[in-house]
Amino acid sequence: MGICNIENEEEHTLVQGYLQEYPCHTSYGIHPWHVDTVKYASFFPYLEQTRIIGEIGLDNTWCETNLNLQKEVFEKQLAYAHEHHKPVILHLKGMEKEALPFLKKYKNTYLVHWYSCKEYLEEYINLGCYFTVGPSVGIDESVSHLVQKVDIQRLLIESDGISALEWAFETKEVDYISSLQRSIQEISRIKGMESAFVEKQLDQNFIRFIES
Ligand SMILES: [Zn+2]
């Protein structure tokens, strides 16, 4: 079982069509890439009906949306999630330091997806964050570093979607399931743990996160 992130109305409609055949959890959030096109007021009903908020966050690397606007929309969603005790999935790139004061202000259960920054990791660990290990584990040194540092009880895996897999492996020939199995193998290797144990632990972590 997994979580599918939904960032706008079109994705909502698209995913509703698939849920019967491919059941999964969904999360809703205004992504930092779309703060200029998705308005908080119009997206708010989705935040109200979802159990999990995200991806939300700050990004100064992969997009050019205004950073002040990103912070404003990020904080509104953090405040809402905090108030309503909804766990949050974070998208952070290049803004790992700037995001920390917001997370300290709005205490919650946080999951940082594909954290790939060697700095500030200790602070995120101290906040009790969960981390999804990006498919580039074993290729990208900062992702492998994360696996070494973070307790197995705080790790999850992700694909970040087919296009991200193609980007990570530099090929169009990617198989969704085997790329996730590859991540489990890499985590087992880095942590020196049996893969069956890692798999079971990841399942337990997932349930603990969504039920938090
Ligand atoms: Zn993301």
PDB file of N, CA and C in Angstrom, residues 72-166:
ATOM      1  N   GLU A  72       4.455  31.669   2.451  1.00  0.00           N
ATOM      2  CA  GLU A  72       3.104  32.019   2.913  1.00  0.00           C
ATOM      3  C   GLU A  72       2.163  30.810   2.797  1.00  0.00           C
ATOM      4  N   VAL A  73       2.177  30.164   1.628  1.00  0.00           N
ATOM      5  CA  VAL A  73       1.280  29.026   1.386  1.00  0.00           C
ATOM      6  C   VAL A  73       1.695  27.824   2.247  1.00  0.00           C
ATOM      7  N   PHE A  74       3.006  27.642   2.396  1.00  0.00           N
ATOM      8  CA  PHE A  74       3.546  26.565   3.230  1.00  0.00           C
ATOM      9  C   PHE A  74       3.063  26.732   4.670  1.00  0.00           C
ATOM     10  N   GLU A  75       3.212  27.946   5.204  1.00  0.00           N
ATOM     11  CA  GLU A  75       2.851  28.176   6.600  1.00  0.00           C
ATOM     12  C   GLU A  75       1.356  28.003   6.838  1.00  0.00           C
ATOM     13  N   LYS A  76       0.540  28.482   5.899  1.00  0.00           N
ATOM     14  CA  LYS A  76      -0.917  28.311   6.053  1.00  0.00           C
ATOM     15  C   LYS A  76      -1.271  26.833   6.161  1.00  0.00           C
ATOM     16  N   GLN A  77      -0.662  26.019   5.309  1.00  0.00           N
ATOM     17  CA  GLN A  77      -0.973  24.587   5.299  1.00  0.00           C
ATOM     18  C   GLN A  77      -0.413  23.891   6.546  1.00  0.00           C
ATOM     19  N   LEU A  78       0.770  24.323   6.989  1.00  0.00           N
ATOM     20  CA  LEU A  78       1.343  23.749   8.219  1.00  0.00           C
ATOM     21  C   LEU A  78       0.456  24.048   9.419  1.00  0.00           C
ATOM     22  N   ALA A  79      -0.034  25.284   9.474  1.00  0.00           N
ATOM     23  CA  ALA A  79      -0.881  25.695  10.595  1.00  0.00           C
ATOM     24  C   ALA A  79      -2.176  24.884  10.598  1.00  0.00           C
ATOM     25  N   TYR A  80      -2.756  24.706   9.397  1.00  0.00           N
ATOM     26  CA  TYR A  80      -3.988  23.932   9.284  1.00  0.00           C
ATOM     27  C   TYR A  80      -3.753  22.477   9.730  1.00  0.00           C
ATOM     28  N   ALA A  81      -2.658  21.875   9.245  1.00  0.00           N
ATOM     29  CA  ALA A  81      -2.357  20.467   9.569  1.00  0.00           C
ATOM     30  C   ALA A  81      -2.102  20.299  11.067  1.00  0.00           C
ATOM     31  N   HIS A  82      -1.398  21.255  11.638  1.00  0.00           N
ATOM     32  CA  HIS A  82      -1.091  21.217  13.070  1.00  0.00           C
ATOM     33  C   HIS A  82      -2.381  21.264  13.881  1.00  0.00           C
ATOM     34  N   GLU A  83      -3.228  22.202  13.510  1.00  0.00           N
ATOM     35  CA  GLU A  83      -4.478  22.398  14.249  1.00  0.00           C
ATOM     36  C   GLU A  83      -5.381  21.166  14.172  1.00  0.00           C
ATOM     37  N   HIS A  84      -5.370  20.487  13.031  1.00  0.00           N
ATOM     38  CA  HIS A  84      -6.282  19.364  12.826  1.00  0.00           C
ATOM     39  C   HIS A  84      -5.596  17.996  12.957  1.00  0.00           C
ATOM     40  N   HIS A  85      -4.355  18.003  13.468  1.00  0.00           N
ATOM     41  CA  HIS A  85      -3.605  16.770  13.726  1.00  0.00           C
ATOM     42  C   HIS A  85      -3.546  15.860  12.502  1.00  0.00           C
ATOM     43  N   LYS A  86      -3.157  16.453  11.376  1.00  0.00           N
ATOM     44  CA  LYS A  86      -3.004  15.660  10.153  1.00  0.00           C
ATOM     45  C   LYS A  86      -1.518  15.564   9.805  1.00  0.00           C
ATOM     46  N   PRO A  87      -0.994  14.338   9.607  1.00  0.00           N
ATOM     47  CA  PRO A  87       0.431  14.205   9.267  1.00  0.00           C
ATOM     48  C   PRO A  87       0.754  14.875   7.926  1.00  0.00           C
ATOM     49  N   VAL A  88       2.019  15.278   7.776  1.00  0.00           N
ATOM     50  CA  VAL A  88       2.422  16.112   6.627  1.00  0.00           C
ATOM     51  C   VAL A  88       3.592  15.480   5.865  1.00  0.00           C
ATOM     52  N   ILE A  89       3.484  15.496   4.536  1.00  0.00           N
ATOM     53  CA  ILE A  89       4.596  15.074   3.667  1.00  0.00           C
ATOM     54  C   ILE A  89       5.261  16.326   3.111  1.00  0.00           C
ATOM     55  N   LEU A  90       6.579  16.412   3.307  1.00  0.00           N
ATOM     56  CA  LEU A  90       7.321  17.623   2.935  1.00  0.00           C
ATOM     57  C   LEU A  90       8.149  17.437   1.674  1.00  0.00           C
ATOM     58  N   HIS A  91       8.109  18.453   0.816  1.00  0.00           N
ATOM     59  CA  HIS A  91       8.999  18.533  -0.348  1.00  0.00           C
ATOM     60  C   HIS A  91       9.955  19.698  -0.094  1.00  0.00           C
ATOM     61  N   LEU A  92      11.243  19.387   0.062  1.00  0.00           N
ATOM     62  CA  LEU A  92      12.237  20.424   0.350  1.00  0.00           C
ATOM     63  C   LEU A  92      13.400  20.287  -0.610  1.00  0.00           C
ATOM     64  N   LYS A  93      13.792  21.392  -1.226  1.00  0.00           N
ATOM     65  CA  LYS A  93      14.995  21.355  -2.058  1.00  0.00           C
ATOM     66  C   LYS A  93      15.696  22.701  -1.968  1.00  0.00           C
ATOM     67  N   GLY A  94      16.906  22.670  -1.414  1.00  0.00           N
ATOM     68  CA  GLY A  94      17.694  23.896  -1.282  1.00  0.00           C
ATOM     69  C   GLY A  94      17.235  24.795  -0.141  1.00  0.00           C
ATOM     70  N   MET A  95      16.130  24.426   0.518  1.00  0.00           N
ATOM     71  CA  MET A  95      15.522  25.252   1.561  1.00  0.00           C
ATOM     72  C   MET A  95      15.407  24.469   2.871  1.00  0.00           C
ATOM     73  N   GLU A  96      16.271  23.481   3.027  1.00  0.00           N
ATOM     74  CA  GLU A  96      16.185  22.610   4.207  1.00  0.00           C
ATOM     75  C   GLU A  96      16.380  23.411   5.498  1.00  0.00           C
ATOM     76  N   LYS A  97      17.293  24.388   5.464  1.00  0.00           N
ATOM     77  CA  LYS A  97      17.546  25.194   6.658  1.00  0.00           C
ATOM     78  C   LYS A  97      16.359  26.120   6.955  1.00  0.00           C
ATOM     79  N   GLU A  98      15.838  26.768   5.910  1.00  0.00           N
ATOM     80  CA  GLU A  98      14.748  27.732   6.074  1.00  0.00           C
ATOM     81  C   GLU A  98      13.457  27.073   6.550  1.00  0.00           C
ATOM     82  N   ALA A  99      13.272  25.797   6.223  1.00  0.00           N
ATOM     83  CA  ALA A  99      12.017  25.126   6.611  1.00  0.00           C
ATOM     84  C   ALA A  99      11.979  24.787   8.099  1.00  0.00           C
ATOM     85  N   LEU A 100      13.148  24.595   8.703  1.00  0.00           N
ATOM     86  CA  LEU A 100      13.203  24.113  10.094  1.00  0.00           C
ATOM     87  C   LEU A 100      12.414  24.961  11.100  1.00  0.00           C
ATOM     88  N   PRO A 101      12.559  26.304  11.096  1.00  0.00           N
ATOM     89  CA  PRO A 101      11.790  27.088  12.090  1.00  0.00           C
ATOM     90  C   PRO A 101      10.281  26.886  11.968  1.00  0.00           C
ATOM     91  N   PHE A 102       9.796  26.678  10.741  1.00  0.00           N
ATOM     92  CA  PHE A 102       8.355  26.433  10.555  1.00  0.00           C
ATOM     93  C   PHE A 102       7.952  25.115  11.215  1.00  0.00           C
ATOM     94  N   LEU A 103       8.785  24.099  11.061  1.00  0.00           N
ATOM     95  CA  LEU A 103       8.449  22.774  11.609  1.00  0.00           C
ATOM     96  C   LEU A 103       8.515  22.777  13.131  1.00  0.00           C
ATOM     97  N   LYS A 104       9.431  23.617  13.657  1.00  0.00           N
ATOM     98  CA  LYS A 104       9.519  23.725  15.121  1.00  0.00           C
ATOM     99  C   LYS A 104       8.317  24.482  15.682  1.00  0.00           C
ATOM    100  N   LYS A 105       7.840  25.430  14.894  1.00  0.00           N
ATOM    101  CA  LYS A 105       6.684  26.224  15.332  1.00  0.00           C
ATOM    102  C   LYS A 105       5.397  25.391  15.315  1.00  0.00           C
ATOM    103  N   TYR A 106       5.226  24.577  14.263  1.00  0.00           N
ATOM    104  CA  TYR A 106       3.999  23.788  14.120  1.00  0.00           C
ATOM    105  C   TYR A 106       4.338  22.313  14.349  1.00  0.00           C
ATOM    106  N   LYS A 107       4.370  21.902  15.596  1.00  0.00           N
ATOM    107  CA  LYS A 107       4.730  20.512  15.939  1.00  0.00           C
ATOM    108  C   LYS A 107       3.736  19.542  15.288  1.00  0.00           C
ATOM    109  N   ASN A 108       4.285  18.485  14.680  1.00  0.00           N
ATOM    110  CA  ASN A 108       3.413  17.552  13.980  1.00  0.00           C
ATOM    111  C   ASN A 108       4.216  16.305  13.608  1.00  0.00           C
ATOM    112  N   THR A 109       3.544  15.350  12.969  1.00  0.00           N
ATOM    113  CA  THR A 109       4.256  14.207  12.407  1.00  0.00           C
ATOM    114  C   THR A 109       4.636  14.566  10.977  1.00  0.00           C
ATOM    115  N   TYR A 110       5.940  14.578  10.714  1.00  0.00           N
ATOM    116  CA  TYR A 110       6.429  14.986   9.395  1.00  0.00           C
ATOM    117  C   TYR A 110       7.140  13.840   8.690  1.00  0.00           C
ATOM    118  N   LEU A 111       6.919  13.794   7.391  1.00  0.00           N
ATOM    119  CA  LEU A 111       7.648  12.860   6.538  1.00  0.00           C
ATOM    120  C   LEU A 111       8.345  13.700   5.473  1.00  0.00           C
ATOM    121  N   VAL A 112       9.659  13.599   5.399  1.00  0.00           N
ATOM    122  CA  VAL A 112      10.391  14.353   4.380  1.00  0.00           C
ATOM    123  C   VAL A 112      10.652  13.423   3.210  1.00  0.00           C
ATOM    124  N   HIS A 113      10.190  13.819   2.031  1.00  0.00           N
ATOM    125  CA  HIS A 113      10.354  12.904   0.909  1.00  0.00           C
ATOM    126  C   HIS A 113      11.651  13.204   0.151  1.00  0.00           C
ATOM    127  N   TRP A 114      12.381  12.108  -0.143  1.00  0.00           N
ATOM    128  CA  TRP A 114      13.625  12.135  -0.928  1.00  0.00           C
ATOM    129  C   TRP A 114      14.600  13.204  -0.403  1.00  0.00           C
ATOM    130  N   TYR A 115      14.812  13.236   0.893  1.00  0.00           N
ATOM    131  CA  TYR A 115      15.766  14.212   1.460  1.00  0.00           C
ATOM    132  C   TYR A 115      17.134  13.934   0.842  1.00  0.00           C
ATOM    133  N   SER A 116      17.723  14.954   0.217  1.00  0.00           N
ATOM    134  CA  SER A 116      19.002  14.723  -0.471  1.00  0.00           C
ATOM    135  C   SER A 116      19.961  15.871  -0.171  1.00  0.00           C
ATOM    136  N   CYS A 117      20.026  16.224   1.109  1.00  0.00           N
ATOM    137  CA  CYS A 117      20.901  17.299   1.539  1.00  0.00           C
ATOM    138  C   CYS A 117      21.711  16.730   2.694  1.00  0.00           C
ATOM    139  N   LYS A 118      23.023  16.872   2.628  1.00  0.00           N
ATOM    140  CA  LYS A 118      23.856  16.278   3.685  1.00  0.00           C
ATOM    141  C   LYS A 118      23.825  17.099   4.967  1.00  0.00           C
ATOM    142  N   GLU A 119      23.411  18.348   4.842  1.00  0.00           N
ATOM    143  CA  GLU A 119      23.362  19.207   6.023  1.00  0.00           C
ATOM    144  C   GLU A 119      21.991  19.144   6.704  1.00  0.00           C
ATOM    145  N   TYR A 120      21.973  19.536   7.958  1.00  0.00           N
ATOM    146  CA  TYR A 120      20.754  19.712   8.771  1.00  0.00           C
ATOM    147  C   TYR A 120      19.991  18.418   9.044  1.00  0.00           C
ATOM    148  N   LEU A 121      20.497  17.281   8.550  1.00  0.00           N
ATOM    149  CA  LEU A 121      19.767  16.022   8.724  1.00  0.00           C
ATOM    150  C   LEU A 121      19.521  15.732  10.206  1.00  0.00           C
ATOM    151  N   GLU A 122      20.555  15.997  11.016  1.00  0.00           N
ATOM    152  CA  GLU A 122      20.456  15.751  12.451  1.00  0.00           C
ATOM    153  C   GLU A 122      19.244  16.480  13.057  1.00  0.00           C
ATOM    154  N   GLU A 123      19.016  17.696  12.601  1.00  0.00           N
ATOM    155  CA  GLU A 123      17.895  18.480  13.149  1.00  0.00           C
ATOM    156  C   GLU A 123      16.543  17.867  12.775  1.00  0.00           C
ATOM    157  N   TYR A 124      16.471  17.361  11.546  1.00  0.00           N
ATOM    158  CA  TYR A 124      15.226  16.709  11.119  1.00  0.00           C
ATOM    159  C   TYR A 124      15.014  15.408  11.899  1.00  0.00           C
ATOM    160  N   ILE A 125      16.103  14.685  12.139  1.00  0.00           N
ATOM    161  CA  ILE A 125      16.005  13.445  12.930  1.00  0.00           C
ATOM    162  C   ILE A 125      15.508  13.785  14.336  1.00  0.00           C
ATOM    163  N   ASN A 126      16.051  14.854  14.914  1.00  0.00           N
ATOM    164  CA  ASN A 126      15.647  15.250  16.272  1.00  0.00           C
ATOM    165  C   ASN A 126      14.193  15.686  16.354  1.00  0.00           C
ATOM    166  N   LEU A 127      13.628  16.120  15.234  1.00  0.00           N
ATOM    167  CA  LEU A 127      12.201  16.468  15.215  1.00  0.00           C
ATOM    168  C   LEU A 127      11.320  15.223  15.096  1.00  0.00           C
ATOM    169  N   GLY A 128      11.955  14.056  14.982  1.00  0.00           N
ATOM    170  CA  GLY A 128      11.201  12.799  14.888  1.00  0.00           C
ATOM    171  C   GLY A 128      10.649  12.520  13.497  1.00  0.00           C
ATOM    172  N   CYS A 129      11.200  13.178  12.485  1.00  0.00           N
ATOM    173  CA  CYS A 129      10.675  13.036  11.118  1.00  0.00           C
ATOM    174  C   CYS A 129      10.837  11.618  10.579  1.00  0.00           C
ATOM    175  N   TYR A 130       9.894  11.251   9.716  1.00  0.00           N
ATOM    176  CA  TYR A 130      10.045  10.081   8.863  1.00  0.00           C
ATOM    177  C   TYR A 130      10.709  10.554   7.566  1.00  0.00           C
ATOM    178  N   PHE A 131      11.341   9.618   6.865  1.00  0.00           N
ATOM    179  CA  PHE A 131      12.001   9.963   5.598  1.00  0.00           C
ATOM    180  C   PHE A 131      11.679   8.891   4.566  1.00  0.00           C
ATOM    181  N   THR A 132      11.243   9.308   3.374  1.00  0.00           N
ATOM    182  CA  THR A 132      11.166   8.320   2.294  1.00  0.00           C
ATOM    183  C   THR A 132      12.503   8.325   1.579  1.00  0.00           C
ATOM    184  N   VAL A 133      13.038   7.134   1.388  1.00  0.00           N
ATOM    185  CA  VAL A 133      14.325   6.974   0.710  1.00  0.00           C
ATOM    186  C   VAL A 133      14.073   7.078  -0.792  1.00  0.00           C
ATOM    187  N   GLY A 134      14.721   8.040  -1.426  1.00  0.00           N
ATOM    188  CA  GLY A 134      14.535   8.236  -2.864  1.00  0.00           C
ATOM    189  C   GLY A 134      15.087   7.067  -3.663  1.00  0.00           C
ATOM    190  N   PRO A 135      14.564   6.866  -4.888  1.00  0.00           N
ATOM    191  CA  PRO A 135      15.037   5.747  -5.719  1.00  0.00           C
ATOM    192  C   PRO A 135      16.524   5.843  -6.071  1.00  0.00           C
ATOM    193  N   SER A 136      17.133   7.011  -5.839  1.00  0.00           N
ATOM    194  CA  SER A 136      18.560   7.173  -6.145  1.00  0.00           C
ATOM    195  C   SER A 136      19.462   6.640  -5.035  1.00  0.00           C
ATOM    196  N   VAL A 137      18.889   5.913  -4.065  1.00  0.00           N
ATOM    197  CA  VAL A 137      19.725   5.328  -3.000  1.00  0.00           C
ATOM    198  C   VAL A 137      20.774   4.387  -3.620  1.00  0.00           C
ATOM    199  N   GLY A 138      22.007   4.512  -3.129  1.00  0.00           N
ATOM    200  CA  GLY A 138      23.093   3.702  -3.702  1.00  0.00           C
ATOM    201  C   GLY A 138      23.747   4.383  -4.894  1.00  0.00           C
ATOM    202  N   ILE A 139      23.064   5.383  -5.466  1.00  0.00           N
ATOM    203  CA  ILE A 139      23.632   6.147  -6.595  1.00  0.00           C
ATOM    204  C   ILE A 139      24.016   7.536  -6.087  1.00  0.00           C
ATOM    205  N   ASP A 140      23.061   8.163  -5.395  1.00  0.00           N
ATOM    206  CA  ASP A 140      23.279   9.508  -4.854  1.00  0.00           C
ATOM    207  C   ASP A 140      23.801   9.361  -3.411  1.00  0.00           C
ATOM    208  N   GLU A 141      24.977   9.884  -3.200  1.00  0.00           N
ATOM    209  CA  GLU A 141      25.649   9.707  -1.907  1.00  0.00           C
ATOM    210  C   GLU A 141      24.836  10.272  -0.735  1.00  0.00           C
ATOM    211  N   SER A 142      24.146  11.412  -0.969  1.00  0.00           N
ATOM    212  CA  SER A 142      23.402  12.019   0.141  1.00  0.00           C
ATOM    213  C   SER A 142      22.212  11.149   0.562  1.00  0.00           C
ATOM    214  N   VAL A 143      21.639  10.397  -0.385  1.00  0.00           N
ATOM    215  CA  VAL A 143      20.516   9.507  -0.046  1.00  0.00           C
ATOM    216  C   VAL A 143      21.029   8.289   0.734  1.00  0.00           C
ATOM    217  N   SER A 144      22.173   7.767   0.335  1.00  0.00           N
ATOM    218  CA  SER A 144      22.776   6.643   1.069  1.00  0.00           C
ATOM    219  C   SER A 144      23.173   7.084   2.478  1.00  0.00           C
ATOM    220  N   HIS A 145      23.688   8.299   2.578  1.00  0.00           N
ATOM    221  CA  HIS A 145      24.061   8.892   3.870  1.00  0.00           C
ATOM    222  C   HIS A 145      22.836   8.937   4.795  1.00  0.00           C
ATOM    223  N   LEU A 146      21.699   9.334   4.236  1.00  0.00           N
ATOM    224  CA  LEU A 146      20.454   9.384   5.005  1.00  0.00           C
ATOM    225  C   LEU A 146      20.103   8.003   5.568  1.00  0.00           C
ATOM    226  N   VAL A 147      20.230   6.973   4.738  1.00  0.00           N
ATOM    227  CA  VAL A 147      19.902   5.607   5.180  1.00  0.00           C
ATOM    228  C   VAL A 147      20.817   5.187   6.340  1.00  0.00           C
ATOM    229  N   GLN A 148      22.079   5.585   6.260  1.00  0.00           N
ATOM    230  CA  GLN A 148      23.010   5.260   7.343  1.00  0.00           C
ATOM    231  C   GLN A 148      22.599   5.925   8.653  1.00  0.00           C
ATOM    232  N   LYS A 149      22.199   7.178   8.558  1.00  0.00           N
ATOM    233  CA  LYS A 149      21.974   8.000   9.752  1.00  0.00           C
ATOM    234  C   LYS A 149      20.622   7.785  10.431  1.00  0.00           C
ATOM    235  N   VAL A 150      19.592   7.527   9.619  1.00  0.00           N
ATOM    236  CA  VAL A 150      18.229   7.496  10.165  1.00  0.00           C
ATOM    237  C   VAL A 150      17.887   6.093  10.680  1.00  0.00           C
ATOM    238  N   ASP A 151      17.256   6.043  11.849  1.00  0.00           N
ATOM    239  CA  ASP A 151      16.813   4.775  12.436  1.00  0.00           C
ATOM    240  C   ASP A 151      15.866   4.056  11.464  1.00  0.00           C
ATOM    241  N   ILE A 152      15.983   2.745  11.380  1.00  0.00           N
ATOM    242  CA  ILE A 152      15.145   1.953  10.463  1.00  0.00           C
ATOM    243  C   ILE A 152      13.652   2.184  10.721  1.00  0.00           C
ATOM    244  N   GLN A 153      13.307   2.534  11.962  1.00  0.00           N
ATOM    245  CA  GLN A 153      11.890   2.776  12.296  1.00  0.00           C
ATOM    246  C   GLN A 153      11.345   4.088  11.741  1.00  0.00           C
ATOM    247  N   ARG A 154      12.205   4.873  11.125  1.00  0.00           N
ATOM    248  CA  ARG A 154      11.759   6.140  10.551  1.00  0.00           C
ATOM    249  C   ARG A 154      11.902   6.177   9.024  1.00  0.00           C
ATOM    250  N   LEU A 155      12.192   5.028   8.418  1.00  0.00           N
ATOM    251  CA  LEU A 155      12.391   5.009   6.963  1.00  0.00           C
ATOM    252  C   LEU A 155      11.193   4.436   6.220  1.00  0.00           C
ATOM    253  N   LEU A 156      10.960   4.991   5.037  1.00  0.00           N
ATOM    254  CA  LEU A 156       9.962   4.485   4.094  1.00  0.00           C
ATOM    255  C   LEU A 156      10.607   4.536   2.712  1.00  0.00           C
ATOM    256  N   ILE A 157       9.954   3.941   1.711  1.00  0.00           N
ATOM    257  CA  ILE A 157      10.496   4.074   0.358  1.00  0.00           C
ATOM    258  C   ILE A 157       9.473   4.766  -0.531  1.00  0.00           C
ATOM    259  N   GLU A 158       9.946   5.279  -1.665  1.00  0.00           N
ATOM    260  CA  GLU A 158       9.067   5.982  -2.593  1.00  0.00           C
ATOM    261  C   GLU A 158       9.592   5.815  -4.011  1.00  0.00           C
ATOM    262  N   SER A 159       8.706   6.089  -4.957  1.00  0.00           N
ATOM    263  CA  SER A 159       9.147   6.143  -6.361  1.00  0.00           C
ATOM    264  C   SER A 159       9.266   7.597  -6.806  1.00  0.00           C
ATOM    265  N   ASP A 160       8.413   8.460  -6.237  1.00  0.00           N
ATOM    266  CA  ASP A 160       8.229   9.837  -6.697  1.00  0.00           C
ATOM    267  C   ASP A 160       7.693   9.868  -8.126  1.00  0.00           C
ATOM    268  N   GLY A 161       7.092   8.781  -8.561  1.00  0.00           N
ATOM    269  CA  GLY A 161       6.476   8.746  -9.895  1.00  0.00           C
ATOM    270  C   GLY A 161       7.441   8.262 -10.968  1.00  0.00           C
ATOM    271  N   ILE A 162       6.853   7.834 -12.076  1.00  0.00           N
ATOM    272  CA  ILE A 162       7.627   7.234 -13.168  1.00  0.00           C
ATOM    273  C   ILE A 162       8.689   8.205 -13.716  1.00  0.00           C
ATOM    274  N   SER A 163       8.325   9.473 -13.893  1.00  0.00           N
ATOM    275  CA  SER A 163       9.303  10.394 -14.487  1.00  0.00           C
ATOM    276  C   SER A 163      10.518  10.592 -13.572  1.00  0.00           C
ATOM    277  N   ALA A 164      10.292  10.540 -12.263  1.00  0.00           N
ATOM    278  CA  ALA A 164      11.411  10.658 -11.325  1.00  0.00           C
ATOM    279  C   ALA A 164      12.307   9.414 -11.393  1.00  0.00           C
ATOM    280  N   LEU A 165      11.682   8.253 -11.596  1.00  0.00           N
ATOM    281  CA  LEU A 165      12.472   7.018 -11.731  1.00  0.00           C
ATOM    282  C   LEU A 165      13.330   7.090 -12.984  1.00  0.00           C
ATOM    283  N   GLU A 166      12.735   7.588 -14.071  1.00  0.00           N
ATOM    284  CA  GLU A 166      13.490   7.723 -15.331  1.00  0.00           C
ATOM    285  C   GLU A 166      14.664   8.672 -15.140  1.00  0.00           C
TER     286      GLU A 166
END
